[in-house]
Tab-separated table of C-alpha atoms in Angstrom:
chain	number	residue	atom	x	y	z
I	538	MET	CA	-0.159	0.063	-0.016
I	539	THR	CA	1.474	3.524	-0.980
I	540	GLU	CA	1.947	5.962	1.808
I	541	ILE	CA	-0.256	8.641	1.190
I	542	LYS	CA	2.996	11.101	1.192
I	543	ASP	CA	3.872	9.203	-1.676
I	544	LYS	CA	0.761	9.849	-4.006
I	545	PRO	CA	0.249	12.495	-6.387
I	546	LEU	CA	-1.568	15.698	-4.918
I	547	GLN	CA	-4.082	15.295	-7.519
I	548	ILE	CA	-4.779	11.677	-6.461
I	549	PHE	CA	-5.037	12.620	-2.491
I	550	LEU	CA	-7.375	15.530	-3.583
I	551	ASP	CA	-9.292	13.025	-5.567
I	552	GLU	CA	-9.488	10.475	-2.756
I	553	LEU	CA	-10.260	13.137	-0.106
I	554	ALA	CA	-13.248	14.237	-2.031
I	555	SER	CA	-14.407	10.757	-2.403
I	556	LYS	CA	-17.053	8.804	-0.534
I	557	ALA	CA	-14.012	6.899	1.044
I	558	PRO	CA	-14.022	7.596	4.659
I	559	THR	CA	-10.266	8.196	4.418
I	560	PRO	CA	-8.454	10.311	4.096
I	561	GLY	CA	-10.571	12.948	5.618
I	562	GLY	CA	-10.315	16.044	7.675
I	563	GLY	CA	-7.354	14.766	9.880
I	564	SER	CA	-5.197	14.073	7.107
I	565	ALA	CA	-5.918	17.420	5.615
I	566	ALA	CA	-5.226	18.992	9.104
I	567	ALA	CA	-1.743	17.355	8.969
I	568	LEU	CA	-0.942	18.169	5.603
I	569	MET	CA	-1.817	21.995	6.557
I	570	GLY	CA	0.539	21.820	9.437
I	571	ALA	CA	3.311	20.216	7.320
I	572	GLN	CA	2.663	23.212	4.616
I	573	SER	CA	3.154	25.676	7.617
I	574	ALA	CA	6.405	24.249	8.633
I	575	ALA	CA	7.533	23.863	5.225
I	576	LEU	CA	6.838	27.378	4.585
I	577	THR	CA	8.840	28.395	7.807
I	578	SER	CA	11.606	26.349	6.489
I	579	MET	CA	11.542	28.214	3.127
I	580	VAL	CA	11.700	31.581	4.803
I	581	CYS	CA	14.836	30.214	6.779
I	582	ASN	CA	16.347	28.718	3.636
I	583	LEU	CA	16.187	32.332	2.128
I	584	THR	CA	17.607	33.889	5.110
I	585	VAL	CA	20.612	31.762	6.040
I	586	GLY	CA	23.933	32.290	4.449
I	587	LYS	CA	23.190	35.940	3.415
I	588	PRO	CA	25.722	38.649	4.920
I	589	LYS	CA	22.621	40.835	5.032
I	590	PHE	CA	20.973	38.955	7.518
I	591	ALA	CA	24.193	37.741	9.482
I	592	GLU	CA	22.798	38.846	12.831
I	593	VAL	CA	19.950	36.361	12.739
I	594	GLU	CA	21.946	33.659	11.077
I	595	ALA	CA	22.077	31.556	14.074
I	596	ASP	CA	18.625	32.042	15.079
I	597	MET	CA	17.425	31.091	11.380
I	598	GLN	CA	19.548	28.014	11.421
I	599	ALA	CA	17.983	27.090	14.936
I	600	LEU	CA	14.489	27.786	13.529
I	601	LEU	CA	15.351	25.819	10.144
I	602	ALA	CA	16.217	22.475	12.484
I	603	LYS	CA	13.029	22.624	14.297
I	604	SER	CA	10.874	23.374	11.537
I	605	GLU	CA	12.278	20.618	9.530
I	606	SER	CA	11.904	18.271	12.254
I	607	LEU	CA	8.434	19.172	12.915
I	608	ARG	CA	7.469	19.139	9.098
I	609	GLU	CA	8.859	15.295	9.217
I	610	ARG	CA	6.490	14.654	12.167
I	611	LEU	CA	3.399	16.593	10.649
I	612	THR	CA	4.016	14.614	7.275
I	613	ALA	CA	3.801	11.323	9.121
I	614	MET	CA	0.671	12.376	10.873
I	615	ILE	CA	-1.161	12.614	7.287
I	616	GLN	CA	-0.869	8.557	7.105
I	617	ALA	CA	-1.307	8.033	11.070
I	618	ASP	CA	-4.685	9.753	10.947
I	619	VAL	CA	-5.622	7.166	8.187
I	620	ASP	CA	-4.384	4.376	10.281
I	621	VAL	CA	-5.878	5.181	13.393
I	622	PHE	CA	-9.279	5.764	12.008
I	623	ASP	CA	-9.050	2.384	10.203
I	624	ARG	CA	-8.276	0.564	13.532
I	625	LEU	CA	-11.277	2.054	15.098
I	626	MET	CA	-13.586	1.175	12.337
I	627	ALA	CA	-12.209	-2.536	12.621
I	628	ALA	CA	-12.864	-2.351	16.287
I	629	TYR	CA	-16.634	-1.347	15.701
I	630	GLY	CA	-16.734	-4.331	12.998
I	631	LEU	CA	-15.786	-6.913	15.885
I	632	PRO	CA	-18.704	-9.760	16.349
I	633	LYS	CA	-21.368	-8.485	19.351
I	634	GLU	CA	-23.453	-11.505	19.202
I	635	LYS	CA	-22.691	-13.309	22.610
I	636	ASP	CA	-22.063	-11.209	25.871
I	637	GLU	CA	-18.636	-12.243	26.034
I	638	GLN	CA	-18.261	-10.877	22.383
I	639	LYS	CA	-19.814	-7.553	23.539
I	640	ALA	CA	-17.403	-6.899	26.248
I	641	ALA	CA	-14.396	-7.536	24.212
I	642	ARG	CA	-15.916	-5.364	21.511
I	643	SER	CA	-16.520	-2.487	23.830
I	644	GLU	CA	-13.060	-2.872	25.221
I	645	ALA	CA	-11.545	-2.656	21.791
I	646	ILE	CA	-13.356	0.314	20.798
I	647	GLN	CA	-12.503	2.459	23.898
I	648	ALA	CA	-8.804	1.368	23.355
I	649	ALA	CA	-9.112	2.699	19.642
I	650	LEU	CA	-11.129	5.780	20.831
I	651	LYS	CA	-8.312	6.641	23.314
I	652	GLU	CA	-5.737	6.296	20.299
I	653	ALA	CA	-8.388	8.155	17.921
I	654	THR	CA	-8.103	11.121	20.766
I	655	GLU	CA	-4.455	11.159	21.115
I	656	VAL	CA	-3.617	11.308	17.676
I	657	PRO	CA	-5.252	14.243	16.570
I	658	LEU	CA	-4.364	15.903	20.054
I	659	ALA	CA	-0.678	15.243	19.010
I	660	CYS	CA	-1.293	16.706	15.434
I	661	ALA	CA	-3.055	19.967	17.432
I	662	GLY	CA	0.037	20.183	19.378
I	663	LEU	CA	2.570	19.985	16.464
I	664	CYS	CA	0.142	22.615	14.608
I	665	ALA	CA	0.564	24.792	17.723
I	666	GLU	CA	4.276	24.669	17.614
I	667	ALA	CA	4.072	25.334	13.917
I	668	VAL	CA	2.444	28.675	14.913
I	669	ALA	CA	5.222	29.544	17.339
I	670	LEU	CA	7.956	28.920	14.555
I	671	SER	CA	6.234	30.990	12.080
I	672	ARG	CA	6.190	33.981	14.332
I	673	ILE	CA	10.247	33.617	14.669
I	674	ALA	CA	10.222	33.437	10.901
I	675	ALA	CA	7.980	36.473	10.647
I	676	GLU	CA	9.826	38.594	13.267
I	677	LYS	CA	13.196	37.564	12.190
I	678	GLY	CA	13.196	36.079	8.390
I	679	ASN	CA	14.219	37.588	5.306
I	680	PRO	CA	11.690	40.593	4.882
I	681	GLY	CA	11.318	39.762	0.929
I	682	VAL	CA	9.677	36.486	1.620
I	683	ILE	CA	8.033	37.382	4.782
I	684	SER	CA	4.400	36.479	3.454
I	685	ASP	CA	5.364	32.866	3.699
I	686	ALA	CA	5.805	33.246	7.343
I	687	GLY	CA	2.182	34.614	7.535
I	688	VAL	CA	0.879	31.767	5.159
I	689	ALA	CA	2.591	29.264	7.448
I	690	ALA	CA	0.705	31.109	10.642
I	691	MET	CA	-2.672	30.635	8.995
I	692	ALA	CA	-2.230	27.088	7.765
I	693	ALA	CA	-0.830	26.018	11.020
I	694	TYR	CA	-3.903	27.554	12.844
I	695	ALA	CA	-6.381	26.039	10.289
I	696	GLY	CA	-4.617	22.753	11.064
I	697	LEU	CA	-5.030	23.190	14.808
I	698	LYS	CA	-8.650	24.001	14.367
I	699	SER	CA	-9.217	21.259	12.145
I	700	ALA	CA	-7.385	18.504	14.313
I	701	ALA	CA	-9.486	19.878	17.216
I	702	LEU	CA	-12.711	18.547	15.657
I	703	ASN	CA	-11.530	14.875	15.899
I	704	VAL	CA	-10.616	15.327	19.323
I	705	TYR	CA	-13.996	16.621	20.204
I	706	ILE	CA	-15.713	13.911	18.381
I	707	ASN	CA	-13.518	10.693	19.832
I	708	ALA	CA	-13.252	12.170	23.298
I	709	GLY	CA	-17.095	12.484	23.283
I	710	SER	CA	-17.370	8.669	22.989
I	711	LEU	CA	-14.557	8.012	25.583
I	712	LYS	CA	-16.329	6.085	28.706
I	713	ASP	CA	-13.305	7.215	30.661
I	714	ARG	CA	-14.529	10.728	31.583
I	715	SER	CA	-11.529	11.710	33.161
I	716	LEU	CA	-9.165	10.955	30.671
I	717	ALA	CA	-11.495	12.756	28.058
I	718	GLU	CA	-11.565	15.824	30.359
I	719	SER	CA	-7.920	16.010	30.739
I	720	LYS	CA	-7.302	15.524	26.909
I	721	LEU	CA	-9.961	18.258	26.181
I	722	ALA	CA	-8.398	20.482	28.753
I	723	GLU	CA	-5.102	19.659	26.956
I	724	LEU	CA	-6.713	21.164	23.583
I	725	GLU	CA	-8.228	24.219	24.996
I	726	ALA	CA	-4.876	25.273	26.238
I	727	LEU	CA	-3.491	24.743	22.659
I	728	LEU	CA	-6.391	26.615	21.200
I	729	GLN	CA	-6.231	29.749	23.521
I	730	GLY	CA	-2.386	29.859	22.985
I	731	ALA	CA	-2.822	30.048	19.325
I	732	GLU	CA	-5.894	32.108	19.019
I	733	GLY	CA	-4.411	35.524	19.534
I	734	ALA	CA	-0.795	34.475	18.540
I	735	VAL	CA	-2.194	33.933	14.840
I	736	GLU	CA	-3.608	37.311	14.517
I	737	GLU	CA	-0.385	39.100	15.725
I	738	ILE	CA	1.693	37.094	13.449
I	739	TYR	CA	-0.567	37.818	10.417
I	740	GLY	CA	-0.225	41.655	11.495
I	741	ILE	CA	3.365	41.665	11.998
I	742	VAL	CA	3.777	40.093	8.250
I	743	LYS	CA	1.139	42.445	7.007
I	744	ALA	CA	2.965	45.402	8.346
I	745	LYS	CA	6.346	44.427	6.779
I	746	LEU	CA	4.977	44.027	3.261
S	629	MET	CA	8.006	19.644	-16.599
S	630	THR	CA	5.546	18.048	-14.426
S	631	GLU	CA	2.846	20.024	-13.070
S	632	ILE	CA	2.651	20.370	-9.415
S	633	LYS	CA	-0.526	18.530	-8.819
S	634	ASP	CA	1.027	15.213	-10.625
S	635	LYS	CA	4.089	15.478	-7.901
S	636	PRO	CA	3.708	13.360	-4.624
S	637	LEU	CA	2.900	15.229	-1.437
S	638	GLN	CA	6.839	14.691	-0.155
S	639	ILE	CA	8.032	16.340	-2.883
S	640	PHE	CA	5.833	19.395	-3.129
S	641	LEU	CA	6.581	19.623	0.660
S	642	ASP	CA	10.246	19.630	0.013
S	643	GLU	CA	10.156	21.943	-2.659
S	644	LEU	CA	7.962	24.164	-0.542
S	645	ALA	CA	10.497	24.234	2.073
S	646	SER	CA	13.455	24.643	-0.344
S	647	LYS	CA	15.260	27.934	-0.983
S	648	ALA	CA	13.534	27.673	-4.503
S	649	PRO	CA	11.592	30.865	-4.633
S	650	THR	CA	8.563	28.467	-6.061
S	651	PRO	CA	6.175	26.916	-4.969
S	652	GLY	CA	5.629	29.219	-2.040
S	653	GLY	CA	2.778	30.404	-0.053
S	654	GLY	CA	0.554	31.175	-3.280
S	655	SER	CA	0.548	27.430	-4.189
S	656	ALA	CA	0.054	26.587	-0.470
S	657	ALA	CA	-2.720	28.900	-0.211
S	658	ALA	CA	-4.393	27.132	-3.588
S	659	LEU	CA	-3.864	23.807	-2.137
S	660	MET	CA	-5.622	24.740	0.986
S	661	GLY	CA	-8.410	25.901	-0.944
S	662	ALA	CA	-8.399	22.675	-2.850
S	663	GLN	CA	-8.437	20.687	0.103
S	664	SER	CA	-11.559	22.838	1.340
S	665	ALA	CA	-13.460	22.005	-1.773
S	666	ALA	CA	-12.529	18.248	-1.608
S	667	LEU	CA	-13.743	17.999	1.835
S	668	THR	CA	-16.994	19.532	1.024
S	669	SER	CA	-17.215	17.204	-1.745
S	670	MET	CA	-16.580	14.106	0.704
S	671	VAL	CA	-19.418	15.258	2.940
S	672	CYS	CA	-21.809	15.471	-0.430
S	673	ASN	CA	-20.651	12.306	-1.538
S	674	LEU	CA	-21.298	10.345	1.993
S	675	THR	CA	-24.794	12.107	1.900
S	676	VAL	CA	-26.021	11.492	-1.718
S	677	GLY	CA	-28.065	8.523	-2.489
S	678	LYS	CA	-29.148	7.457	1.367
S	679	PRO	CA	-32.539	7.379	2.103
S	680	LYS	CA	-31.968	8.633	5.414
S	681	PHE	CA	-31.016	11.882	3.876
S	682	ALA	CA	-33.252	12.102	0.771
S	683	GLU	CA	-34.414	15.346	1.980
S	684	VAL	CA	-31.347	17.272	1.198
S	685	GLU	CA	-30.466	14.757	-1.996
S	686	ALA	CA	-31.161	17.549	-4.455
S	687	ASP	CA	-29.369	20.322	-2.509
S	688	MET	CA	-26.286	17.963	-1.999
S	689	GLN	CA	-26.241	16.951	-5.559
S	690	ALA	CA	-26.151	20.766	-6.606
S	691	LEU	CA	-23.413	21.224	-3.997
S	692	LEU	CA	-21.284	18.460	-5.187
S	693	ALA	CA	-21.549	19.889	-8.663
S	694	LYS	CA	-20.086	23.199	-7.420
S	695	SER	CA	-17.530	21.789	-5.162
S	696	GLU	CA	-15.912	19.586	-7.576
S	697	SER	CA	-16.028	22.640	-10.221
S	698	LEU	CA	-14.481	24.625	-7.472
S	699	ARG	CA	-11.843	21.916	-6.731
S	700	GLU	CA	-10.667	21.733	-10.092
S	701	ARG	CA	-10.072	25.722	-10.443
S	702	LEU	CA	-8.253	25.636	-7.307
S	703	THR	CA	-6.302	22.809	-7.805
S	704	ALA	CA	-5.068	24.604	-11.353
S	705	MET	CA	-4.172	27.935	-9.244
S	706	ILE	CA	-1.533	25.668	-7.408
S	707	GLN	CA	0.312	25.743	-10.763
S	708	ALA	CA	-0.918	29.191	-11.828
S	709	ASP	CA	0.654	30.711	-9.071
S	710	VAL	CA	4.067	29.497	-9.788
S	711	ASP	CA	3.781	30.559	-13.300
S	712	VAL	CA	2.774	34.244	-12.694
S	713	PHE	CA	5.704	34.422	-10.318
S	714	ASP	CA	7.995	33.226	-12.914
S	715	ARG	CA	6.730	35.749	-15.525
S	716	LEU	CA	7.339	38.364	-12.851
S	717	MET	CA	10.905	37.377	-12.239
S	718	ALA	CA	11.443	37.234	-15.811
S	719	ALA	CA	10.304	40.665	-16.107
S	720	TYR	CA	12.499	41.964	-13.666
S	721	GLY	CA	15.441	40.307	-15.349
S	722	LEU	CA	15.030	41.954	-18.399
S	723	PRO	CA	17.969	44.259	-19.329
S	724	LYS	CA	18.113	47.790	-18.367
S	725	GLU	CA	21.102	49.354	-19.563
S	726	LYS	CA	19.482	51.789	-22.175
S	727	ASP	CA	16.646	54.222	-21.497
S	728	GLU	CA	14.493	52.368	-23.977
S	729	GLN	CA	15.307	48.782	-22.327
S	730	LYS	CA	14.252	50.528	-19.091
S	731	ALA	CA	10.963	51.720	-20.223
S	732	ALA	CA	10.210	48.303	-21.847
S	733	ARG	CA	11.321	46.656	-18.786
S	734	SER	CA	9.217	48.829	-16.578
S	735	GLU	CA	6.339	48.156	-18.772
S	736	ALA	CA	6.768	44.444	-18.722
S	737	ILE	CA	7.002	44.541	-14.960
S	738	GLN	CA	3.931	46.402	-14.567
S	739	ALA	CA	1.844	44.071	-16.827
S	740	ALA	CA	3.270	41.001	-14.846
S	741	LEU	CA	2.484	42.718	-11.521
S	742	LYS	CA	-1.273	43.268	-12.683
S	743	GLU	CA	-1.315	39.516	-13.316
S	744	ALA	CA	0.416	38.744	-10.255
S	745	THR	CA	-2.402	40.792	-8.440
S	746	GLU	CA	-5.153	39.259	-10.255
S	747	VAL	CA	-4.075	35.579	-9.786
S	748	PRO	CA	-3.940	35.782	-5.985
S	749	LEU	CA	-7.134	37.610	-5.879
S	750	ALA	CA	-8.745	35.019	-8.174
S	751	CYS	CA	-7.513	32.723	-5.752
S	752	ALA	CA	-8.820	34.517	-2.879
S	753	GLY	CA	-12.293	34.575	-4.420
S	754	LEU	CA	-12.529	30.949	-4.911
S	755	CYS	CA	-11.428	30.367	-1.460
S	756	ALA	CA	-14.474	32.533	-0.251
S	757	GLU	CA	-16.449	30.299	-2.526
S	758	ALA	CA	-15.046	27.324	-0.841
S	759	VAL	CA	-16.028	29.071	2.599
S	760	ALA	CA	-19.751	29.420	1.377
S	761	LEU	CA	-20.115	25.855	0.120
S	762	SER	CA	-18.637	24.525	3.721
S	763	ARG	CA	-21.527	26.195	5.154
S	764	ILE	CA	-24.185	24.342	2.945
S	765	ALA	CA	-22.042	21.058	3.737
S	766	ALA	CA	-21.994	21.829	7.638
S	767	GLU	CA	-25.946	22.813	7.705
S	768	LYS	CA	-27.344	19.959	5.371
S	769	GLY	CA	-24.460	17.429	5.049
S	770	ASN	CA	-24.595	14.035	7.137
S	771	PRO	CA	-24.208	14.592	10.556
S	772	GLY	CA	-22.054	11.546	10.837
S	773	VAL	CA	-19.029	13.280	8.747
S	774	ILE	CA	-19.892	16.970	9.562
S	775	SER	CA	-16.467	17.412	11.023
S	776	ASP	CA	-14.986	17.514	7.626
S	777	ALA	CA	-17.294	20.530	6.956
S	778	GLY	CA	-15.726	22.320	9.630
S	779	VAL	CA	-12.092	21.498	8.174
S	780	ALA	CA	-13.377	22.644	4.771
S	781	ALA	CA	-14.223	26.021	6.422
S	782	MET	CA	-10.813	26.394	8.233
S	783	ALA	CA	-8.896	25.439	5.043
S	784	ALA	CA	-10.853	27.731	2.624
S	785	TYR	CA	-10.476	30.735	5.401
S	786	ALA	CA	-6.593	30.004	5.653
S	787	GLY	CA	-6.551	29.904	1.819
S	788	LEU	CA	-7.973	33.082	1.467
S	789	LYS	CA	-5.965	35.038	4.254
S	790	SER	CA	-2.888	33.606	2.787
S	791	ALA	CA	-3.796	34.472	-0.980
S	792	ALA	CA	-4.613	38.298	0.364
S	793	LEU	CA	-0.986	38.476	1.209
S	794	ASN	CA	0.258	38.084	-2.430
S	795	VAL	CA	-2.450	40.613	-3.412
S	796	TYR	CA	-0.875	43.181	-1.025
S	797	ILE	CA	2.577	42.828	-2.213
S	798	ASN	CA	1.794	43.114	-5.696
S	799	ALA	CA	-0.842	45.591	-5.672
S	800	GLY	CA	1.624	47.720	-3.693
S	801	SER	CA	3.859	47.844	-6.431
S	802	LEU	CA	1.466	48.472	-9.149
S	803	LYS	CA	1.778	52.178	-10.444
S	804	ASP	CA	-1.686	52.272	-11.602
S	805	ARG	CA	-3.158	53.246	-8.385
S	806	SER	CA	-6.540	53.317	-9.210
S	807	LEU	CA	-6.219	49.730	-10.404
S	808	ALA	CA	-4.450	48.696	-7.105
S	809	GLU	CA	-7.109	50.425	-5.224
S	810	SER	CA	-9.923	48.616	-6.888
S	811	LYS	CA	-8.555	45.184	-6.681
S	812	LEU	CA	-7.700	45.976	-2.661
S	813	ALA	CA	-11.470	46.889	-2.311
S	814	GLU	CA	-12.428	43.549	-4.027
S	815	LEU	CA	-10.023	41.701	-1.623
S	816	GLU	CA	-11.518	43.617	1.575
S	817	ALA	CA	-14.868	42.528	0.565
S	818	LEU	CA	-14.236	39.098	0.123
S	819	LEU	CA	-12.309	39.115	3.523
S	820	GLN	CA	-15.082	40.532	5.285
S	821	GLY	CA	-17.487	38.331	3.938
S	822	ALA	CA	-15.381	35.307	5.023
S	823	GLU	CA	-14.448	36.327	8.289
S	824	GLY	CA	-17.617	36.119	10.617
S	825	ALA	CA	-18.787	33.279	8.369
S	826	VAL	CA	-15.956	30.897	9.181
S	827	GLU	CA	-16.638	31.217	13.050
S	828	GLU	CA	-20.319	30.704	12.201
S	829	ILE	CA	-19.589	27.590	10.459
S	830	TYR	CA	-17.142	26.136	12.802
S	831	GLY	CA	-19.877	26.608	15.715
S	832	ILE	CA	-22.614	24.991	13.601
S	833	VAL	CA	-20.260	21.705	13.188
S	834	LYS	CA	-19.027	21.701	16.871
S	835	ALA	CA	-22.523	21.901	17.836
S	836	LYS	CA	-23.312	19.088	15.957
S	837	LEU	CA	-20.481	16.669	17.044
């Protein structure tokens, strides 16, 4: 089976649009996050090594290392979202005729739901990190390509809000309510941190155009 | 030369991150818009033909036709953004030793800038349309996949705000200020229309989860 990241954009978009349940919004969220990290890397790559920007050389090198690591993790999330959904569907598909089958199925579903809450929550966390990195690119990057830092901020924020929807859905079905509440609290902290930040970053970029 | 849409996601992301000036934020904006249209299509494809949703069948069929047409136009924009940037760079690269060369170069740059304003403005317009279509998906689509309509709204909005940055940059360099002002006014209308809408759509989706 070809990993999604190795498929042409056109095929990915065709599959996203199709009635197949995956790839869906979770993969789109991860791809938006990966695009964000890529654009922060682009700003770094067009800043480093230029005498004009020598003052921020070390900062931009450090930022580039972080954004490239983040890009790799977010790219892997495009596939991870599909895999976790498939495992959840497999659990729902378990037999439920006998009482002991019912118990085993319910346990499998809850285990899959926990994972299906944690994977988009991890994606949301990486997108929040992508927002933070785009701010450094906006503040210190080559002003000639600063608009790409603004796109990085918007893409990461869209990825975060999108991943959040899958956390809401799956945490909502968790029977372990204290686990669910703690995951939702983590998510709220990520959302609150990013919300004002994105508008600020966009403002910083717009002021430099 | 391979069109971007025919390249694997991983290669696209690698090129986005690289120091090559294209693809950049404009292509990322178009891809976010295309993802939005694809997700609206997905909601339609998972709603139509189901007796349970017979009441919205005609609406969803009509929405699907629109979102698929929009997806095609936004997918083409991924490449169009690169092409228009290349033409702008070619114009800046024209010789400027003699006075008549200078005049010809300046004219070519202004023509390319006009196009480099209109292409992202068109992308912004398509993204605004994608926001509007995601609302119908959120309101009338299969509630079981409604989160994808929320992702569609966020992706389209990020695409719109991202495309806007390229309009600001290129309109800012246009010598024909009345043309520039009219393009910027068009953009502001798109942004104002989408801003409140996106929060509403996200709220509609979240309430249905």
